[in-house]
């Protein structure tokens, strides 16, 4: 039996360096808020004049902080080997992505017996993050 592909949601994020970390964290908290299956106390967090749902769980907060910090480090212009070759509307911008996959354990089925468990992805979220470098009035990139 062929497994069907899980639904995939792609969110494109275009942000400046000063707010990209908070934006990504806010989006990740929103995704987990709607998919977290244990008991939680709903909380909110304000990001750029938006009120977003927030999960107050130390383990999840640590995981989101670690992954967001790794993404920010990848977005550093020093880590982009193609930066001198970027042209067009995205000149001076750096791109990276982060994915969130949700899995469930299912019994593996065979004709006459079960062969253990397998993890099956049931939903996939991809954040395609573009870090925009602000331009000065003269048109030069500024940091």
Short mmCIF file of N, CA, C and O in Angstrom, two decimals:
data_model
loop_
_atom_site.label_atom_id
_atom_site.label_comp_id
_atom_site.label_asym_id
_atom_site.label_seq_id
_atom_site.Cartn_x
_atom_site.Cartn_y
_atom_site.Cartn_z
N UNK A 1 0.84 -1.18 0.00
CA UNK A 1 0.00 0.00 0.00
C UNK A 1 0.89 1.25 0.00
O UNK A 1 1.80 1.37 0.79
N UNK A 2 0.62 2.13 -0.90
CA UNK A 2 1.41 3.35 -1.03
C UNK A 2 0.95 4.39 -0.01
O UNK A 2 -0.25 4.62 0.16
N UNK A 3 1.93 4.98 0.68
CA UNK A 3 1.58 6.01 1.65
C UNK A 3 1.31 7.31 0.92
O UNK A 3 2.00 7.67 -0.02
N UNK A 4 0.31 8.01 1.39
CA UNK A 4 0.01 9.30 0.77
C UNK A 4 0.87 10.37 1.43
O UNK A 4 1.27 10.25 2.58
N UNK A 5 1.10 11.41 0.70
CA UNK A 5 1.93 12.51 1.18
C UNK A 5 1.14 13.33 2.20
O UNK A 5 -0.04 13.60 2.00
N UNK A 6 1.81 13.76 3.27
CA UNK A 6 1.10 14.60 4.25
C UNK A 6 0.87 15.99 3.68
O UNK A 6 1.57 16.44 2.78
N UNK A 7 -0.11 16.70 4.21
CA UNK A 7 -0.31 18.08 3.75
C UNK A 7 0.90 18.92 4.12
O UNK A 7 1.47 18.77 5.20
N UNK A 8 1.31 19.78 3.20
CA UNK A 8 2.46 20.64 3.43
C UNK A 8 2.02 22.10 3.32
O UNK A 8 1.35 22.48 2.38
N UNK A 9 2.43 22.88 4.31
CA UNK A 9 2.10 24.29 4.34
C UNK A 9 3.40 25.07 4.27
O UNK A 9 4.30 24.86 5.08
N UNK A 10 3.50 25.95 3.30
CA UNK A 10 4.71 26.76 3.11
C UNK A 10 4.38 28.21 3.42
O UNK A 10 3.48 28.79 2.82
N UNK A 11 5.12 28.76 4.37
CA UNK A 11 4.94 30.16 4.74
C UNK A 11 6.20 30.93 4.34
O UNK A 11 7.30 30.54 4.72
N UNK A 12 6.02 31.97 3.57
CA UNK A 12 7.14 32.80 3.17
C UNK A 12 7.22 34.00 4.10
O UNK A 12 6.25 34.73 4.26
N UNK A 13 8.38 34.16 4.72
CA UNK A 13 8.60 35.23 5.68
C UNK A 13 9.67 36.15 5.11
O UNK A 13 10.76 35.70 4.75
N UNK A 14 9.37 37.42 5.02
CA UNK A 14 10.31 38.44 4.55
C UNK A 14 10.44 39.46 5.66
O UNK A 14 9.47 40.16 5.98
N UNK A 15 11.61 39.52 6.31
CA UNK A 15 11.76 40.38 7.48
C UNK A 15 13.14 41.01 7.53
O UNK A 15 14.09 40.54 6.90
N UNK A 16 13.24 42.08 8.30
CA UNK A 16 14.54 42.74 8.49
C UNK A 16 15.27 42.09 9.66
O UNK A 16 14.66 41.39 10.47
N UNK A 17 16.58 42.29 9.75
CA UNK A 17 17.38 41.61 10.78
C UNK A 17 16.93 41.91 12.21
O UNK A 17 17.08 41.06 13.08
N UNK A 18 16.38 43.07 12.46
CA UNK A 18 16.01 43.43 13.83
C UNK A 18 14.77 42.69 14.34
O UNK A 18 14.56 42.56 15.54
N UNK A 19 13.93 42.19 13.44
CA UNK A 19 12.69 41.56 13.89
C UNK A 19 12.52 40.10 13.45
O UNK A 19 11.55 39.46 13.85
N UNK A 20 13.45 39.58 12.68
CA UNK A 20 13.26 38.23 12.13
C UNK A 20 13.17 37.17 13.21
O UNK A 20 12.36 36.24 13.13
N UNK A 21 13.96 37.27 14.28
CA UNK A 21 13.94 36.24 15.33
C UNK A 21 12.58 36.20 16.02
O UNK A 21 12.01 35.12 16.20
N UNK A 22 12.04 37.34 16.38
CA UNK A 22 10.74 37.38 17.05
C UNK A 22 9.62 36.90 16.13
O UNK A 22 8.68 36.24 16.57
N UNK A 23 9.71 37.24 14.86
CA UNK A 23 8.68 36.81 13.90
C UNK A 23 8.68 35.29 13.75
O UNK A 23 7.64 34.65 13.80
N UNK A 24 9.87 34.70 13.57
CA UNK A 24 9.97 33.25 13.41
C UNK A 24 9.49 32.55 14.67
O UNK A 24 8.74 31.57 14.61
N UNK A 25 9.91 33.04 15.84
CA UNK A 25 9.46 32.44 17.09
C UNK A 25 7.94 32.53 17.23
O UNK A 25 7.29 31.59 17.67
N UNK A 26 7.37 33.66 16.85
CA UNK A 26 5.92 33.82 16.93
C UNK A 26 5.18 32.85 16.03
O UNK A 26 4.16 32.27 16.42
N UNK A 27 5.69 32.66 14.82
CA UNK A 27 5.05 31.72 13.89
C UNK A 27 5.16 30.29 14.41
O UNK A 27 4.19 29.53 14.38
N UNK A 28 6.34 29.92 14.91
CA UNK A 28 6.51 28.56 15.45
C UNK A 28 5.61 28.32 16.65
O UNK A 28 5.00 27.25 16.78
N UNK A 29 5.50 29.30 17.54
CA UNK A 29 4.61 29.15 18.68
C UNK A 29 3.15 29.00 18.23
O UNK A 29 2.40 28.22 18.81
N UNK A 30 2.77 29.72 17.21
CA UNK A 30 1.40 29.63 16.69
C UNK A 30 1.13 28.23 16.12
O UNK A 30 0.08 27.64 16.37
N UNK A 31 2.09 27.70 15.37
CA UNK A 31 1.94 26.34 14.82
C UNK A 31 1.80 25.34 15.95
O UNK A 31 0.89 24.50 15.95
N UNK A 32 2.70 25.40 16.92
CA UNK A 32 2.65 24.44 18.01
C UNK A 32 1.42 24.64 18.89
O UNK A 32 0.90 23.67 19.45
N UNK A 33 0.96 25.86 19.04
CA UNK A 33 -0.25 26.11 19.83
C UNK A 33 -1.43 25.32 19.29
O UNK A 33 -2.22 24.76 20.04
N UNK A 34 -1.54 25.24 17.98
CA UNK A 34 -2.66 24.54 17.36
C UNK A 34 -2.43 23.04 17.22
O UNK A 34 -3.37 22.32 16.87
N UNK A 35 -1.21 22.57 17.47
CA UNK A 35 -0.91 21.15 17.32
C UNK A 35 -0.43 20.48 18.61
O UNK A 35 -0.15 19.30 18.61
N UNK A 36 -0.33 21.22 19.69
CA UNK A 36 0.16 20.68 20.96
C UNK A 36 -0.98 19.94 21.62
O UNK A 36 -2.04 20.50 21.87
N UNK A 37 -0.79 18.65 21.93
CA UNK A 37 -1.90 17.82 22.38
C UNK A 37 -2.00 17.67 23.90
O UNK A 37 -2.92 17.04 24.37
N UNK A 38 -1.08 18.20 24.64
CA UNK A 38 -1.22 18.11 26.10
C UNK A 38 -1.99 19.32 26.61
O UNK A 38 -2.26 20.27 25.88
N UNK A 39 -2.34 19.28 27.89
CA UNK A 39 -3.08 20.40 28.48
C UNK A 39 -2.18 21.62 28.59
O UNK A 39 -1.07 21.52 29.11
N UNK A 40 -2.66 22.75 28.10
CA UNK A 40 -1.90 23.99 28.18
C UNK A 40 -2.82 25.10 28.68
O UNK A 40 -4.03 25.02 28.56
N UNK A 41 -2.18 26.10 29.23
CA UNK A 41 -2.91 27.31 29.60
C UNK A 41 -2.65 28.31 28.48
O UNK A 41 -1.50 28.66 28.21
N UNK A 42 -3.69 28.75 27.79
CA UNK A 42 -3.48 29.67 26.67
C UNK A 42 -2.86 30.98 27.14
O UNK A 42 -3.26 31.56 28.14
N UNK A 43 -1.88 31.43 26.40
CA UNK A 43 -1.23 32.71 26.65
C UNK A 43 -1.07 33.41 25.32
O UNK A 43 -1.19 32.81 24.26
N UNK A 44 -0.79 34.70 25.38
CA UNK A 44 -0.57 35.46 24.15
C UNK A 44 0.76 36.19 24.24
O UNK A 44 1.30 36.41 25.32
N UNK A 45 1.26 36.55 23.06
CA UNK A 45 2.52 37.27 22.95
C UNK A 45 2.35 38.30 21.84
O UNK A 45 1.88 37.95 20.76
N UNK A 46 2.74 39.54 22.09
CA UNK A 46 2.61 40.60 21.07
C UNK A 46 3.89 40.71 20.26
O UNK A 46 4.98 40.88 20.82
N UNK A 47 3.74 40.62 18.94
CA UNK A 47 4.87 40.74 18.02
C UNK A 47 4.45 41.68 16.90
O UNK A 47 3.49 41.39 16.18
N UNK A 48 5.16 42.77 16.75
CA UNK A 48 4.89 43.75 15.69
C UNK A 48 3.40 44.12 15.63
O UNK A 48 2.77 44.03 14.58
N UNK A 49 2.84 44.48 16.72
CA UNK A 49 1.43 44.90 16.81
C UNK A 49 0.44 43.79 16.50
O UNK A 49 -0.71 44.05 16.16
N UNK A 50 0.87 42.54 16.56
CA UNK A 50 -0.02 41.39 16.41
C UNK A 50 -0.01 40.60 17.71
O UNK A 50 1.04 40.40 18.31
N UNK A 51 -1.15 40.11 18.11
CA UNK A 51 -1.24 39.25 19.28
C UNK A 51 -1.35 37.82 18.79
O UNK A 51 -2.28 37.46 18.08
N UNK A 52 -0.35 37.01 19.16
CA UNK A 52 -0.29 35.62 18.70
C UNK A 52 -0.39 34.67 19.89
O UNK A 52 0.04 35.01 21.00
N UNK A 53 -0.92 33.45 19.68
CA UNK A 53 -0.96 32.47 20.76
C UNK A 53 0.45 32.01 21.12
O UNK A 53 1.35 32.02 20.27
N UNK A 54 0.60 31.61 22.36
CA UNK A 54 1.92 31.29 22.88
C UNK A 54 1.78 30.10 23.82
O UNK A 54 0.82 30.02 24.58
N UNK A 55 2.73 29.17 23.79
CA UNK A 55 2.72 28.03 24.70
C UNK A 55 3.80 28.26 25.75
O UNK A 55 4.97 28.44 25.41
N UNK A 56 3.40 28.24 27.00
CA UNK A 56 4.34 28.43 28.09
C UNK A 56 4.80 27.06 28.58
O UNK A 56 4.33 26.54 29.59
N UNK A 57 5.71 26.44 27.81
CA UNK A 57 6.27 25.13 28.14
C UNK A 57 7.79 25.26 28.01
O UNK A 57 8.29 25.60 26.93
N UNK A 58 8.53 25.01 29.08
CA UNK A 58 9.98 25.23 29.11
C UNK A 58 10.71 24.42 28.04
O UNK A 58 11.60 24.93 27.35
N UNK A 59 10.34 23.15 27.88
CA UNK A 59 11.01 22.29 26.91
C UNK A 59 10.77 22.78 25.47
O UNK A 59 11.70 22.86 24.67
N UNK A 60 9.53 23.13 25.16
CA UNK A 60 9.20 23.62 23.83
C UNK A 60 9.86 24.98 23.58
O UNK A 60 10.38 25.23 22.49
N UNK A 61 9.86 25.84 24.58
CA UNK A 61 10.48 27.16 24.44
C UNK A 61 11.98 27.02 24.16
O UNK A 61 12.53 27.72 23.31
N UNK A 62 12.64 26.10 24.86
CA UNK A 62 14.07 25.86 24.63
C UNK A 62 14.31 25.36 23.21
O UNK A 62 15.23 25.82 22.53
N UNK A 63 13.49 24.43 22.75
CA UNK A 63 13.62 23.89 21.40
C UNK A 63 13.42 24.99 20.35
O UNK A 63 14.21 25.11 19.40
N UNK A 64 12.40 25.80 20.51
CA UNK A 64 12.14 26.90 19.57
C UNK A 64 13.29 27.90 19.58
O UNK A 64 13.73 28.36 18.52
N UNK A 65 13.80 28.24 20.76
CA UNK A 65 14.93 29.17 20.86
C UNK A 65 16.16 28.63 20.15
O UNK A 65 16.84 29.35 19.42
N UNK A 66 16.47 27.34 20.36
CA UNK A 66 17.65 26.73 19.73
C UNK A 66 17.52 26.73 18.21
O UNK A 66 18.46 27.10 17.50
N UNK A 67 16.38 26.30 17.70
CA UNK A 67 16.18 26.23 16.25
C UNK A 67 16.15 27.61 15.61
O UNK A 67 16.68 27.81 14.52
N UNK A 68 15.54 28.57 16.30
CA UNK A 68 15.50 29.93 15.77
C UNK A 68 16.89 30.54 15.75
O UNK A 68 17.28 31.20 14.78
N UNK A 69 17.67 30.32 16.80
CA UNK A 69 19.05 30.83 16.83
C UNK A 69 19.90 30.23 15.72
O UNK A 69 20.70 30.92 15.10
N UNK A 70 19.72 28.93 15.47
CA UNK A 70 20.46 28.28 14.38
C UNK A 70 20.05 28.87 13.03
O UNK A 70 20.90 29.09 12.16
N UNK A 71 18.76 29.15 12.86
CA UNK A 71 18.29 29.77 11.62
C UNK A 71 18.88 31.16 11.45
O UNK A 71 19.34 31.51 10.36
N UNK A 72 18.90 31.95 12.51
CA UNK A 72 19.46 33.31 12.45
C UNK A 72 20.93 33.26 12.10
O UNK A 72 21.43 34.07 11.32
N UNK A 73 21.63 32.28 12.66
CA UNK A 73 23.05 32.13 12.34
C UNK A 73 23.24 31.78 10.86
O UNK A 73 24.15 32.28 10.20
N UNK A 74 22.37 30.95 10.30
CA UNK A 74 22.45 30.62 8.88
C UNK A 74 22.13 31.83 8.01
O UNK A 74 22.63 31.95 6.90
N UNK A 75 21.29 32.72 8.52
CA UNK A 75 20.90 33.90 7.76
C UNK A 75 21.95 35.00 7.79
O UNK A 75 21.79 36.01 7.11
N UNK A 76 22.98 34.82 8.57
CA UNK A 76 24.03 35.82 8.64
C UNK A 76 24.63 36.02 7.25
O UNK A 76 24.97 35.05 6.57
N UNK A 77 24.76 37.27 6.78
CA UNK A 77 25.32 37.51 5.44
C UNK A 77 26.71 36.90 5.24
O UNK A 77 27.07 36.55 4.14
N UNK A 78 27.45 36.72 6.32
CA UNK A 78 28.77 36.11 6.21
C UNK A 78 28.69 34.64 5.81
O UNK A 78 29.63 34.08 5.27
N UNK A 79 27.54 33.99 6.05
CA UNK A 79 27.36 32.58 5.71
C UNK A 79 26.78 32.35 4.33
O UNK A 79 26.50 31.23 3.96
N UNK A 80 26.58 33.42 3.54
CA UNK A 80 26.00 33.28 2.20
C UNK A 80 27.11 33.37 1.16
O UNK A 80 27.57 34.46 0.83
N UNK A 81 27.54 32.23 0.59
CA UNK A 81 28.62 32.26 -0.40
C UNK A 81 28.21 32.92 -1.71
O UNK A 81 29.05 33.32 -2.50
N UNK A 82 26.89 33.06 -1.96
CA UNK A 82 26.41 33.64 -3.21
C UNK A 82 26.07 35.12 -3.07
O UNK A 82 25.54 35.71 -4.00
N UNK A 83 26.34 35.72 -1.93
CA UNK A 83 25.97 37.12 -1.70
C UNK A 83 26.50 38.06 -2.78
O UNK A 83 25.77 38.94 -3.23
N UNK A 84 27.74 37.91 -3.26
CA UNK A 84 28.21 38.83 -4.30
C UNK A 84 27.46 38.67 -5.62
O UNK A 84 27.48 39.57 -6.45
N UNK A 85 26.80 37.53 -5.83
CA UNK A 85 26.15 37.26 -7.10
C UNK A 85 24.65 37.55 -7.09
O UNK A 85 23.99 37.43 -8.10
N UNK A 86 24.11 37.87 -5.91
CA UNK A 86 22.67 38.17 -5.83
C UNK A 86 22.37 39.44 -6.61
O UNK A 86 23.08 40.43 -6.51
N UNK A 87 21.30 39.41 -7.37
CA UNK A 87 20.90 40.60 -8.11
C UNK A 87 19.39 40.65 -8.16
O UNK A 87 18.71 39.71 -7.77
N UNK A 88 18.88 41.74 -8.67
CA UNK A 88 17.43 41.86 -8.80
C UNK A 88 16.78 42.32 -7.51
O UNK A 88 17.42 42.92 -6.66
N UNK A 89 15.49 42.01 -7.34
CA UNK A 89 14.75 42.53 -6.19
C UNK A 89 15.24 41.97 -4.86
O UNK A 89 15.01 42.56 -3.83
N UNK A 90 15.92 40.81 -4.87
CA UNK A 90 16.39 40.22 -3.62
C UNK A 90 17.87 40.50 -3.37
O UNK A 90 18.49 39.84 -2.55
N UNK A 91 18.42 41.47 -4.08
CA UNK A 91 19.82 41.81 -3.86
C UNK A 91 20.00 42.28 -2.43
O UNK A 91 19.24 43.08 -1.91
N UNK A 92 21.01 41.76 -1.76
CA UNK A 92 21.26 42.12 -0.38
C UNK A 92 20.42 41.33 0.60
O UNK A 92 20.40 41.64 1.78
N UNK A 93 19.73 40.29 0.14
CA UNK A 93 18.93 39.48 1.05
C UNK A 93 19.51 38.07 1.12
O UNK A 93 20.19 37.62 0.21
N UNK A 94 19.25 37.40 2.22
CA UNK A 94 19.74 36.05 2.45
C UNK A 94 18.52 35.18 2.76
O UNK A 94 17.60 35.62 3.45
N UNK A 95 18.53 33.94 2.27
CA UNK A 95 17.38 33.05 2.46
C UNK A 95 17.80 31.79 3.20
O UNK A 95 18.91 31.29 3.04
N UNK A 96 16.87 31.26 3.96
CA UNK A 96 17.04 29.98 4.63
C UNK A 96 15.64 29.45 4.94
O UNK A 96 14.65 30.16 4.75
N UNK A 97 15.56 28.24 5.41
CA UNK A 97 14.25 27.70 5.75
C UNK A 97 14.35 26.80 6.97
O UNK A 97 15.42 26.30 7.31
N UNK A 98 13.21 26.66 7.61
CA UNK A 98 13.09 25.78 8.76
C UNK A 98 11.81 24.98 8.56
O UNK A 98 10.81 25.52 8.07
N UNK A 99 11.85 23.71 8.90
CA UNK A 99 10.69 22.84 8.70
C UNK A 99 10.25 22.25 10.02
O UNK A 99 11.08 21.93 10.88
N UNK A 100 8.96 22.09 10.18
CA UNK A 100 8.37 21.44 11.34
C UNK A 100 7.54 20.28 10.82
O UNK A 100 6.65 20.47 9.99
N UNK A 101 7.85 19.08 11.30
CA UNK A 101 7.12 17.89 10.88
C UNK A 101 6.45 17.27 12.10
O UNK A 101 7.06 17.17 13.16
N UNK A 102 5.22 16.82 11.92
CA UNK A 102 4.50 16.14 12.98
C UNK A 102 4.35 14.68 12.60
O UNK A 102 3.92 14.37 11.49
N UNK A 103 4.72 13.79 13.53
CA UNK A 103 4.69 12.36 13.28
C UNK A 103 3.76 11.66 14.26
O UNK A 103 3.53 12.14 15.37
N UNK A 104 3.26 10.51 13.84
CA UNK A 104 2.53 9.62 14.72
C UNK A 104 3.08 8.22 14.52
O UNK A 104 3.60 7.89 13.45
N UNK A 105 2.98 7.42 15.57
CA UNK A 105 3.43 6.04 15.47
C UNK A 105 2.25 5.17 15.07
O UNK A 105 1.18 5.25 15.65
N UNK A 106 2.49 4.34 14.05
CA UNK A 106 1.47 3.40 13.58
C UNK A 106 2.07 2.01 13.54
O UNK A 106 3.26 1.85 13.29
N UNK A 107 1.21 1.04 13.76
CA UNK A 107 1.68 -0.34 13.62
C UNK A 107 1.89 -0.64 12.15
O UNK A 107 1.04 -0.32 11.31
N UNK A 108 3.03 -1.19 11.84
CA UNK A 108 3.32 -1.57 10.47
C UNK A 108 2.54 -2.84 10.15
O UNK A 108 2.60 -3.82 10.87
N UNK A 109 1.80 -2.80 9.08
CA UNK A 109 0.94 -3.93 8.74
C UNK A 109 1.59 -4.80 7.67
O UNK A 109 2.17 -4.32 6.72
N UNK A 110 1.43 -6.09 7.87
CA UNK A 110 1.87 -7.07 6.88
C UNK A 110 0.69 -8.01 6.65
O UNK A 110 -0.34 -7.92 7.32
N UNK A 111 0.86 -8.94 5.74
CA UNK A 111 -0.26 -9.83 5.42
C UNK A 111 -0.71 -10.67 6.61
O UNK A 111 -1.88 -10.79 6.87
N UNK A 112 0.21 -11.26 7.32
CA UNK A 112 -0.19 -12.18 8.38
C UNK A 112 0.28 -11.78 9.77
O UNK A 112 0.02 -12.47 10.73
N UNK A 113 1.00 -10.70 9.88
CA UNK A 113 1.48 -10.29 11.20
C UNK A 113 1.78 -8.79 11.19
O UNK A 113 1.76 -8.15 10.16
N UNK A 114 2.04 -8.28 12.37
CA UNK A 114 2.47 -6.89 12.47
C UNK A 114 3.97 -6.88 12.67
O UNK A 114 4.52 -7.73 13.38
N UNK A 115 4.63 -5.95 12.06
CA UNK A 115 6.09 -5.89 12.14
C UNK A 115 6.54 -4.62 12.85
O UNK A 115 7.22 -3.79 12.28
N UNK A 116 6.10 -4.43 14.08
CA UNK A 116 6.55 -3.28 14.85
C UNK A 116 5.81 -2.01 14.49
O UNK A 116 4.72 -2.03 13.91
N UNK A 117 6.43 -0.89 14.86
CA UNK A 117 5.83 0.41 14.62
C UNK A 117 6.67 1.22 13.64
O UNK A 117 7.87 1.01 13.52
N UNK A 118 6.00 2.14 12.98
CA UNK A 118 6.70 3.07 12.11
C UNK A 118 6.19 4.47 12.39
O UNK A 118 5.05 4.66 12.83
N UNK A 119 7.05 5.44 12.20
CA UNK A 119 6.63 6.83 12.36
C UNK A 119 6.19 7.37 11.01
O UNK A 119 6.91 7.25 10.02
N UNK A 120 5.00 7.94 10.99
CA UNK A 120 4.42 8.45 9.75
C UNK A 120 4.18 9.95 9.93
O UNK A 120 3.53 10.37 10.89
N UNK A 121 4.69 10.73 9.00
CA UNK A 121 4.49 12.18 9.03
C UNK A 121 3.06 12.48 8.60
O UNK A 121 2.61 12.02 7.56
N UNK A 122 2.34 13.26 9.42
CA UNK A 122 0.96 13.59 9.08
C UNK A 122 0.78 15.06 8.73
O UNK A 122 -0.27 15.46 8.23
N UNK A 123 1.81 15.89 8.98
CA UNK A 123 1.72 17.29 8.60
C UNK A 123 3.12 17.89 8.54
O UNK A 123 3.97 17.56 9.35
N UNK A 124 3.33 18.79 7.57
CA UNK A 124 4.64 19.41 7.36
C UNK A 124 4.46 20.90 7.16
O UNK A 124 3.65 21.33 6.33
N UNK A 125 5.20 21.69 7.93
CA UNK A 125 5.20 23.15 7.80
C UNK A 125 6.60 23.58 7.42
O UNK A 125 7.58 23.16 8.05
N UNK A 126 6.73 24.43 6.41
CA UNK A 126 8.02 24.95 6.00
C UNK A 126 7.97 26.47 6.04
O UNK A 126 7.10 27.08 5.42
N UNK A 127 8.90 27.06 6.78
CA UNK A 127 9.04 28.51 6.82
C UNK A 127 10.20 28.88 5.93
O UNK A 127 11.34 28.51 6.20
N UNK A 128 9.94 29.56 4.85
CA UNK A 128 10.95 30.04 3.92
C UNK A 128 11.25 31.48 4.30
O UNK A 128 10.46 32.38 4.03
N UNK A 129 12.38 31.69 4.97
CA UNK A 129 12.69 32.99 5.56
C UNK A 129 13.70 33.74 4.69
O UNK A 129 14.75 33.21 4.34
N UNK A 130 13.34 34.96 4.34
CA UNK A 130 14.25 35.84 3.60
C UNK A 130 14.57 37.02 4.51
O UNK A 130 13.68 37.71 4.99
N UNK A 131 15.86 37.20 4.73
CA UNK A 131 16.33 38.30 5.57
C UNK A 131 16.65 39.48 4.66
O UNK A 131 17.54 39.39 3.81
N UNK A 132 15.89 40.55 4.79
CA UNK A 132 16.08 41.73 3.95
C UNK A 132 17.09 42.65 4.60
O UNK A 132 16.99 42.95 5.79
N UNK A 133 18.05 43.10 3.83
CA UNK A 133 19.02 44.05 4.33
C UNK A 133 18.53 45.44 4.01
O UNK A 133 18.30 45.78 2.86
N UNK A 134 18.33 46.28 5.04
CA UNK A 134 17.83 47.63 4.78
C UNK A 134 18.81 48.43 3.95
O UNK A 134 20.02 48.30 4.09
N UNK A 135 18.30 49.25 3.09
CA UNK A 135 19.12 50.11 2.25
C UNK A 135 19.12 51.52 2.81
O UNK A 135 18.13 51.98 3.36
N UNK A 136 20.23 52.20 2.64
CA UNK A 136 20.29 53.60 3.03
C UNK A 136 19.75 54.44 1.87
O UNK A 136 19.46 53.92 0.80
N UNK A 137 19.63 55.72 2.07
CA UNK A 137 19.10 56.58 1.00
C UNK A 137 19.99 56.60 -0.22
O UNK A 137 19.53 56.84 -1.32
N UNK A 138 21.27 56.35 -0.06
CA UNK A 138 22.18 56.35 -1.20
C UNK A 138 22.12 55.06 -1.97
O UNK A 138 22.73 54.92 -3.02
N UNK A 139 21.41 54.02 -1.42
CA UNK A 139 21.26 52.75 -2.14
C UNK A 139 22.25 51.70 -1.70
O UNK A 139 22.23 50.59 -2.19
N UNK A 140 23.16 52.01 -0.79
CA UNK A 140 24.11 51.03 -0.32
C UNK A 140 23.51 50.25 0.83
O UNK A 140 22.77 50.79 1.64
N UNK A 141 23.87 48.98 0.93
CA UNK A 141 23.39 48.17 2.03
C UNK A 141 24.06 48.64 3.31
O UNK A 141 25.25 48.94 3.33
N UNK A 142 23.28 48.72 4.38
CA UNK A 142 23.85 49.13 5.65
C UNK A 142 23.60 48.05 6.69
O UNK A 142 22.60 47.36 6.66
N UNK A 143 24.51 47.93 7.61
CA UNK A 143 24.37 46.92 8.66
C UNK A 143 24.40 47.60 10.00
O UNK A 143 25.00 48.51 10.30
#
